[in-house]
Amino acid sequence: MKKVLVLLLALTMILLPLTACGKKDDGALSVCLASEPDTLDPALNSAVDGATLICHLFSGLAKWEQDSTGKLVIVPDAAKELVAGVVNADGTVTYTYTLRDGLKWSDGKDVTAADFVFAWNRAASAALGADYGYMFEVVDGYDKVAETDDDGNAVNPDAKLNVEAVDAKTLKVTLSNSIAYWDELLAFPTYFPVREDVVSNEKWATKPKTYICNGPYTITQWKHNSVITLTKNSEYVDADKITMEKIKFYLSDDANNMVANFKNGTWLLIDDVPTNEIASLKADYPSEFVVAGQIGTYYVCWNINENILPAGNTLTGVEAENARTEIRNAISLLFDRNYIVEEIGQAGQVPASSFVAMGMTNPDGTEFYKTAGHNDGFDGYYNVAKDAYTANYNSAIETLKKYYTYDATTQKFTNFPTMTYLYNTSEGHKAIGEYLAQQLATIGITMNLQNQEWNTFLQTRKNGEYSIARNGWLADYNDPICFLDMWTSGSGNNDVQFGKGAHKDTTGYSLNLTALGYDINVTNGTWAQTYDVLIATIKSCTDNAKRYQLMHIAEDMLMATGCICPLYYYTDLYMISQSVHGFFSNPLGYKYFMYCTIQ
Amino acid sequence: MNSKTLLYILKRIGLAILTVWIVITITFFVMHAIPGGPFMSEKAITPAAQAALEAKYGLDKPLHQQYFTYLRDALRFDFGPSLKQRGRMVVDIIADGMKTSVKLGLIAAGIAGVVGIVLGAVAALRRNKLVDKVIMVITTAFVSMPSFIMGSLLLVLFTVSLTLLPANGTTWKGLILPIITLSLYPMAYITRLTRSSMLDVLGQDYIRTAKAKGVSSMNIIFGHALKNSLIPVITYFGPMLAYIVTGSLVVEQIFAVPGIGRSFITSITNRDYPMVMGTTIVLAVLIVVMNLISDILYKVVDPRINLE
């Protein structure tokens, strides 16, 4: 026994000197958002954590800032001011920006308008293959850049966007038409400048030495998969306004590890927490635990070509599609969204009653979803109030009785075809899938669960090889169009398969825009003749009020199909130490640390 | 070394190369057969961008052509660029991760080997005494406890409750807990192996003979018993070392260690083909080489073993 004690004592003596572990990293702010970003090239990045880093490293024409009242606003950054566009005779809109004086790259060279021209053309080009290349579709000339032949090859490999450097300090860009969210796009990482000689080295964005940027910080240390250290860039024109000298972005995606590092005070902000610890963390850290809004919707999507009518049903064509529409809409009412967010999600999510997410605003600043659906007494397309659930449920049962045999003694439908719910492997998605399946099982509908690994899942869903699937969409900018244009027949994100397969020839959709002054009036048209036309009209509409009306019409059409069953609006969960002041995050989930102080 | 042994080693090396080639071939075709692709993401890229990227990385070529190109490049140790971490070469990513994983793995294996053998020997020599029983109970616990539980326990205890050590493996202090977690299972396993093997050896006639001839007990233990009882340990040690230095996803996740294990797993979910191939080859070569070395070591430890 004595020996064991001696051994323990010796071990303690060895370990003790090691234990003065650094709580404060030499005045630096230590945070952890996610694991190693795939890329820190502003054009190639499509991740939220990558965008956060890039916003600290680059300075675009505009940026997000918090005004004195705490409201988030878009303000000029590299541009002297965010000018209004001039409408040309052909309906295009030209913006002419003047760059501020004293803009420098981190190696001391001047930032010029030509750097923006180069960066934008590079980001939009098919050759680069950036996820967010399509963010330039609003710029005149993008159609030519993105045009492909039947094999997917670019038709005009030398095409350029309509953007030019008038002189070193003047940038002129022409948009196809006026858009409300243009200033916001200028604050989006894909629109940040890069320098041609820097990015000609394909490895430029992987090492501190070659990473030449023009923002508030530079990378001074990059231990891959471990930590990225940013240090204030003395060449940055507004360097005196930057209060945080050094930020360390630790790279981990393990929520348990993040919590351990947060609890012992090493990391002052963590961007993830384990789902099963949410309740206890909320109780133990009421001031540190933050639930922020995020513009996104978690939903279930149907494959529109999946036949869910009972065997032996004689309906065909438009009648069959109308029946399926009614059935899908009824099934949407069977799910208790309050139960899902409170018992399963537990992260402050908000029950969803529309597809366009909470946080998207109308031109007057009101919530888009609150003016959707044209319903009295509730917002959106369903009444998701707790006390409305029973009524929703009963009405759904009544609707389903029209199409399926109902056994009154067991209170179950007997001839609903078996379905499969597809989701990507994750405990959270599984729990929701199990709830949905269980709800359906209580009325005799069998829905089997099938999980697939992420990449396989994406492919299966994209190909439409499913009957009903988990889905989710996060906005890239505050304009409802980014929730609506994904459902055109030719869109790569059209998982529902609208206007594809058998649905291609399904008529029964109507669109009448004559009241809004358009010569468009289609009755019993196909999806392509109606929805695709509507989206094209929205994209070319220059009257903002009218444009929002059109977008409401588009969402009405979309929701009427019943193919999209929104469950909740996403939230962004994070924990931040009370010693950190001056922090803010934007609705896209980007986090801003440059104006922070630690007290 | 006689010519028979040399021939055997050469044969084994040939077999090792064949094994690695088979691994490469199977992995290559299976990897391309699974659905999805490297440029697949929640938000679909344009068909033009997809086509441009496929052309850039040669993924538009027929599969057999890609295979032969890959084999040719791999022979020159050119594993190509990562498709996901744009701008980084697979060799660099693997080297980066291996630096940490090898350091971690070697220390953990060293601790496991030394402590395991000593404890095993002590347990065998004190058979059925209290020390033996304590060692057996502890090692049984370590062998049956999965590393994610042990790791999580250590994490909570040392980094949150006692705040003695950092919870992330970015500094050398942060590597202490991952090393302990990694070494516990093999240490316990080696202890048990050494103990049973040693007990077996201690019962052999030649040990009795040595005792009868008055050889000192130290000499018996270290000169005869221990040496001969290490054969099963060596069999285990080679593959264990290969396994441990190629990184443990679980331990890397729990302690935020920048090792290779995590890259291997994420490369598969990302369909980062060159990364999948690169890490698979490194893993395969390591395992094959370690097995070869332990086979050769048998001969050194026990000359009775015929290597034919």
PDB file of C-alpha atoms in Angstrom, chain A residues 397-490:
ATOM      1  CA  ILE A 397     -57.732  12.797 -40.825  1.00  0.00           C
ATOM      2  CA  GLU A 398     -60.918  14.005 -42.517  1.00  0.00           C
ATOM      3  CA  THR A 399     -58.995  14.830 -45.703  1.00  0.00           C
ATOM      4  CA  LEU A 400     -57.233  11.473 -45.757  1.00  0.00           C
ATOM      5  CA  LYS A 401     -60.563   9.667 -45.322  1.00  0.00           C
ATOM      6  CA  LYS A 402     -61.512  10.923 -48.786  1.00  0.00           C
ATOM      7  CA  TYR A 403     -58.810   8.798 -50.365  1.00  0.00           C
ATOM      8  CA  TYR A 404     -58.058   5.901 -48.021  1.00  0.00           C
ATOM      9  CA  THR A 405     -60.060   3.273 -46.204  1.00  0.00           C
ATOM     10  CA  TYR A 406     -60.460   4.191 -42.543  1.00  0.00           C
ATOM     11  CA  ASP A 407     -61.152   1.550 -39.937  1.00  0.00           C
ATOM     12  CA  ALA A 408     -63.201   3.348 -37.291  1.00  0.00           C
ATOM     13  CA  THR A 409     -62.607   0.711 -34.608  1.00  0.00           C
ATOM     14  CA  THR A 410     -58.801   0.802 -34.785  1.00  0.00           C
ATOM     15  CA  GLN A 411     -58.833   4.437 -35.959  1.00  0.00           C
ATOM     16  CA  LYS A 412     -56.326   3.545 -38.637  1.00  0.00           C
ATOM     17  CA  PHE A 413     -56.058   3.794 -42.396  1.00  0.00           C
ATOM     18  CA  THR A 414     -55.669   0.383 -43.944  1.00  0.00           C
ATOM     19  CA  ASN A 415     -54.526   0.976 -47.500  1.00  0.00           C
ATOM     20  CA  PHE A 416     -51.924   3.728 -47.368  1.00  0.00           C
ATOM     21  CA  PRO A 417     -48.857   2.532 -49.301  1.00  0.00           C
ATOM     22  CA  THR A 418     -45.673   2.013 -47.275  1.00  0.00           C
ATOM     23  CA  MET A 419     -43.205   4.875 -47.570  1.00  0.00           C
ATOM     24  CA  THR A 420     -39.530   5.316 -46.756  1.00  0.00           C
ATOM     25  CA  TYR A 421     -38.109   8.379 -45.055  1.00  0.00           C
ATOM     26  CA  LEU A 422     -34.570   9.166 -46.129  1.00  0.00           C
ATOM     27  CA  TYR A 423     -32.229  11.125 -43.891  1.00  0.00           C
ATOM     28  CA  ASN A 424     -28.502  11.622 -43.507  1.00  0.00           C
ATOM     29  CA  THR A 425     -26.885   9.751 -40.644  1.00  0.00           C
ATOM     30  CA  SER A 426     -27.125  11.840 -37.496  1.00  0.00           C
ATOM     31  CA  GLU A 427     -28.741  11.346 -34.102  1.00  0.00           C
ATOM     32  CA  GLY A 428     -30.749  14.550 -34.429  1.00  0.00           C
ATOM     33  CA  HIS A 429     -32.200  13.739 -37.846  1.00  0.00           C
ATOM     34  CA  LYS A 430     -32.906  10.202 -36.694  1.00  0.00           C
ATOM     35  CA  ALA A 431     -34.868  11.412 -33.675  1.00  0.00           C
ATOM     36  CA  ILE A 432     -37.018  13.618 -35.886  1.00  0.00           C
ATOM     37  CA  GLY A 433     -37.502  10.807 -38.417  1.00  0.00           C
ATOM     38  CA  GLU A 434     -38.607   8.484 -35.616  1.00  0.00           C
ATOM     39  CA  TYR A 435     -41.116  11.034 -34.392  1.00  0.00           C
ATOM     40  CA  LEU A 436     -42.575  11.512 -37.877  1.00  0.00           C
ATOM     41  CA  ALA A 437     -42.791   7.751 -38.416  1.00  0.00           C
ATOM     42  CA  GLN A 438     -44.440   7.276 -35.054  1.00  0.00           C
ATOM     43  CA  GLN A 439     -47.033   9.969 -35.765  1.00  0.00           C
ATOM     44  CA  LEU A 440     -47.912   8.279 -39.037  1.00  0.00           C
ATOM     45  CA  ALA A 441     -47.953   4.833 -37.428  1.00  0.00           C
ATOM     46  CA  THR A 442     -50.684   5.925 -35.019  1.00  0.00           C
ATOM     47  CA  ILE A 443     -53.031   6.304 -37.984  1.00  0.00           C
ATOM     48  CA  GLY A 444     -51.876   3.159 -39.737  1.00  0.00           C
ATOM     49  CA  ILE A 445     -49.354   4.624 -42.177  1.00  0.00           C
ATOM     50  CA  THR A 446     -46.073   2.753 -42.291  1.00  0.00           C
ATOM     51  CA  MET A 447     -43.029   4.900 -42.964  1.00  0.00           C
ATOM     52  CA  ASN A 448     -39.723   3.054 -42.754  1.00  0.00           C
ATOM     53  CA  LEU A 449     -36.576   4.971 -41.918  1.00  0.00           C
ATOM     54  CA  GLN A 450     -33.497   4.810 -44.078  1.00  0.00           C
ATOM     55  CA  ASN A 451     -30.310   6.651 -43.275  1.00  0.00           C
ATOM     56  CA  GLN A 452     -27.457   7.294 -45.659  1.00  0.00           C
ATOM     57  CA  GLU A 453     -24.027   8.772 -45.223  1.00  0.00           C
ATOM     58  CA  TRP A 454     -23.986  12.489 -46.164  1.00  0.00           C
ATOM     59  CA  ASN A 455     -22.524  12.401 -49.669  1.00  0.00           C
ATOM     60  CA  THR A 456     -24.578   9.385 -50.749  1.00  0.00           C
ATOM     61  CA  PHE A 457     -27.656  11.019 -49.275  1.00  0.00           C
ATOM     62  CA  LEU A 458     -27.108  14.208 -51.280  1.00  0.00           C
ATOM     63  CA  GLN A 459     -26.790  12.202 -54.480  1.00  0.00           C
ATOM     64  CA  THR A 460     -29.861  10.053 -53.786  1.00  0.00           C
ATOM     65  CA  ARG A 461     -31.996  13.051 -52.927  1.00  0.00           C
ATOM     66  CA  LYS A 462     -30.778  15.045 -55.902  1.00  0.00           C
ATOM     67  CA  ASN A 463     -31.574  12.141 -58.232  1.00  0.00           C
ATOM     68  CA  GLY A 464     -35.068  11.889 -56.784  1.00  0.00           C
ATOM     69  CA  GLU A 465     -34.557   8.258 -55.730  1.00  0.00           C
ATOM     70  CA  TYR A 466     -36.631   8.643 -52.577  1.00  0.00           C
ATOM     71  CA  SER A 467     -40.235   9.073 -51.538  1.00  0.00           C
ATOM     72  CA  ILE A 468     -39.870  11.482 -48.631  1.00  0.00           C
ATOM     73  CA  ALA A 469     -36.668  13.002 -47.284  1.00  0.00           C
ATOM     74  CA  ARG A 470     -35.165  15.258 -44.670  1.00  0.00           C
ATOM     75  CA  ASN A 471     -34.051  18.607 -46.035  1.00  0.00           C
ATOM     76  CA  GLY A 472     -32.794  21.987 -44.898  1.00  0.00           C
ATOM     77  CA  TRP A 473     -31.876  25.294 -46.463  1.00  0.00           C
ATOM     78  CA  LEU A 474     -29.856  28.225 -45.143  1.00  0.00           C
ATOM     79  CA  ALA A 475     -30.011  31.648 -46.760  1.00  0.00           C
ATOM     80  CA  ASP A 476     -26.972  33.258 -48.349  1.00  0.00           C
ATOM     81  CA  TYR A 477     -28.412  36.756 -48.288  1.00  0.00           C
ATOM     82  CA  ASN A 478     -31.505  38.494 -46.983  1.00  0.00           C
ATOM     83  CA  ASP A 479     -33.763  38.070 -49.986  1.00  0.00           C
ATOM     84  CA  PRO A 480     -36.515  35.447 -50.254  1.00  0.00           C
ATOM     85  CA  ILE A 481     -35.491  34.643 -53.817  1.00  0.00           C
ATOM     86  CA  CYS A 482     -32.736  32.376 -52.471  1.00  0.00           C
ATOM     87  CA  PHE A 483     -35.491  30.113 -51.091  1.00  0.00           C
ATOM     88  CA  LEU A 484     -37.581  30.267 -54.237  1.00  0.00           C
ATOM     89  CA  ASP A 485     -35.351  30.035 -57.297  1.00  0.00           C
ATOM     90  CA  MET A 486     -34.080  26.619 -56.213  1.00  0.00           C
ATOM     91  CA  TRP A 487     -37.405  25.043 -57.239  1.00  0.00           C
ATOM     92  CA  THR A 488     -37.329  25.816 -60.953  1.00  0.00           C
ATOM     93  CA  SER A 489     -37.319  22.741 -63.207  1.00  0.00           C
ATOM     94  CA  GLY A 490     -33.671  23.097 -64.180  1.00  0.00           C
TER      95      GLY A 490
END
